[in-house]
Structures are given as C-alpha cells and as structure tokens.
XYZ file of C-alpha atoms in Angstrom:
137
model
C -32.053 16.523 6.805
C -27.980 16.104 5.613
C -25.455 14.819 7.477
C -22.941 16.570 9.047
C -19.214 16.470 8.229
C -18.061 15.349 10.696
C -20.571 12.026 10.064
C -19.986 11.749 6.822
C -15.610 11.760 7.151
C -16.569 8.834 9.287
C -17.972 7.036 6.984
C -15.862 7.261 3.958
C -12.593 6.430 6.756
C -14.789 3.276 7.907
C -14.986 2.800 4.118
C -11.688 3.536 3.143
C -10.251 0.654 6.165
C -12.383 -1.705 4.378
C -11.518 -1.261 1.463
C -8.046 -1.229 2.207
C -8.473 -3.789 4.079
C -10.256 -5.948 0.793
C -7.470 -5.607 -1.113
C -4.894 -7.133 1.155
C -7.025 -9.754 1.816
C -7.442 -9.743 -2.243
C -3.873 -9.832 -2.941
C -3.637 -12.964 -0.788
C -6.587 -14.870 -2.599
C -5.396 -17.659 -5.129
C -7.630 -16.417 -7.417
C -5.610 -13.291 -7.702
C -3.242 -12.669 -10.638
C 0.435 -11.784 -10.285
C 0.276 -8.305 -11.365
C -2.011 -7.216 -9.122
C -0.250 -9.079 -5.735
C 2.848 -6.743 -7.179
C 0.888 -3.620 -7.398
C -1.074 -4.409 -3.388
C 2.594 -4.941 -2.332
C 3.641 -2.036 -3.361
C 0.930 -0.092 -2.928
C 1.305 -1.222 0.209
C 3.997 -0.996 1.928
C 4.479 2.799 -0.561
C 1.936 3.566 2.191
C 3.244 2.261 5.427
C 6.481 2.890 5.020
C 7.668 5.972 6.842
C 10.164 7.317 3.857
C 8.345 9.170 1.410
C 9.557 10.267 -2.724
C 8.995 13.567 -1.835
C 9.742 14.203 2.294
C 6.118 15.204 4.450
C 8.321 18.266 6.133
C 8.160 20.039 2.138
C 5.663 22.542 2.107
C 2.397 21.227 -0.101
C 4.826 18.902 -1.695
C 5.364 16.978 0.548
C 1.693 15.366 1.587
C 1.302 15.224 -2.892
C 2.485 12.152 -2.929
C 0.129 10.822 -0.455
C -2.367 11.899 -1.610
C -2.380 11.732 -4.418
C 0.128 8.020 -5.038
C -0.934 6.419 -2.753
C -5.649 7.121 -3.819
C -3.662 6.171 -7.307
C -2.597 3.342 -6.862
C -5.456 1.888 -4.985
C -7.519 2.896 -8.270
C -5.329 0.939 -10.615
C -5.410 -2.615 -8.044
C -9.035 -2.136 -7.989
C -9.285 -2.153 -11.449
C -6.951 -5.309 -12.009
C -8.697 -7.115 -9.274
C -10.963 -9.721 -10.207
C -14.893 -8.711 -9.176
C -15.267 -12.083 -7.643
C -12.481 -12.001 -5.377
C -12.979 -8.212 -4.743
C -16.461 -9.360 -3.659
C -15.797 -12.156 -1.238
C -12.373 -10.538 0.202
C -15.199 -7.059 0.662
C -17.601 -9.311 2.813
C -14.675 -10.872 5.033
C -13.633 -7.125 5.291
C -16.306 -6.466 6.910
C -17.093 -9.445 8.592
C -12.956 -8.941 10.292
C -13.767 -5.148 11.230
C -16.619 -6.523 12.556
C -15.314 -8.407 15.110
C -11.983 -6.621 15.998
C -10.114 -8.723 14.054
C -7.367 -6.788 11.962
C -4.153 -6.987 10.556
C -1.290 -7.476 12.778
C 0.467 -3.506 12.637
C 3.803 -5.271 13.844
C 3.887 -8.039 10.934
C 2.543 -5.098 8.570
C 5.710 -3.229 10.047
C 8.239 -5.864 9.817
C 7.638 -7.166 5.934
C 7.753 -3.371 5.143
C 11.349 -3.183 6.743
C 12.086 -6.575 5.243
C 11.194 -5.185 1.898
C 13.443 -2.035 2.999
C 15.971 -4.193 3.334
C 15.962 -6.699 0.516
C 16.129 -3.060 -1.231
C 18.797 -1.602 -0.609
C 20.842 -4.861 -0.507
C 19.875 -4.920 -3.833
C 20.577 -1.750 -4.184
C 24.061 -1.297 -2.897
C 25.236 -4.655 -4.826
C 23.871 -2.728 -8.146
C 26.048 0.326 -6.625
C 29.086 -1.889 -6.034
C 29.080 -3.849 -9.567
C 28.284 -0.262 -11.167
C 30.592 2.341 -9.484
C 33.625 -0.461 -8.521
C 34.479 -3.763 -10.487
C 37.813 -5.152 -9.146
C 38.050 -6.928 -11.942
C 39.544 -3.472 -14.164
C 42.226 -2.252 -11.165
C-alpha cells in the first residue's frame, strides 16, 4: 500500500532538516573550500532573514524567491561540498537530530542580524562616499 501524502511530506521535511544541518556542519569543517563556506553563510542568512528580495505580501512573486533561490542555493552548495565532508556532516546531523541537539535559534538570529548590520554599514559608507564627497565642495 502506498504512503499517504502527509507521511511522505513528513519524511521530506525530516530529510530537509538533516540536509540543512549537515550543510551547516560541513561549512564549519576545515576541509570545506572557502567558496562553499561563503555561499553557506549567504544561503543560511538569506533563508533565516525576515527581509526578502521580493516581499512576501506581493502575490505569487513574494514566495517565489523562497521557493526558487533557497533550494537552488542549497543545490549549488551540495555540489561545492566535498563528498567525504558531506558524508561525515550528514551522520553528525542525524545524530544531533536524534538527540535533540540542534542549532541554537538565538545564536543563528544573532549571526543573521550581525551580517545585516555589517552589510548596512558598508552600503551606507559606500553611498556616503559616492553621493557626498566633502572634498568636492
């Protein structure tokens, strides 16, 4: 007999949790290339950030960025990660999920806020130097 849709969906959500946690663990591994680490920071930050490229209140388009950009980023990240690092990270992620020990949401929220603050400061500094240069006055 086939699986019900709810059972299938629960399995997919569990699998996604394992993959995301494994990507985080793999990104912290010293064997992971720098490009993959930087991409992991960007993807995790974007996925957790309440500010989207296209706001969610815009019909249909508001959710497309979450449904397309985040999964595409995860797929790219999976391609960039070394297989041995990813295999080790997946086994660690399964163990952490079974024991109930996962990422602290407050720590991750702090990291996301810190990244946005640094980005805002850099953008404001760039805008100030581009728009208003006191030496030209």
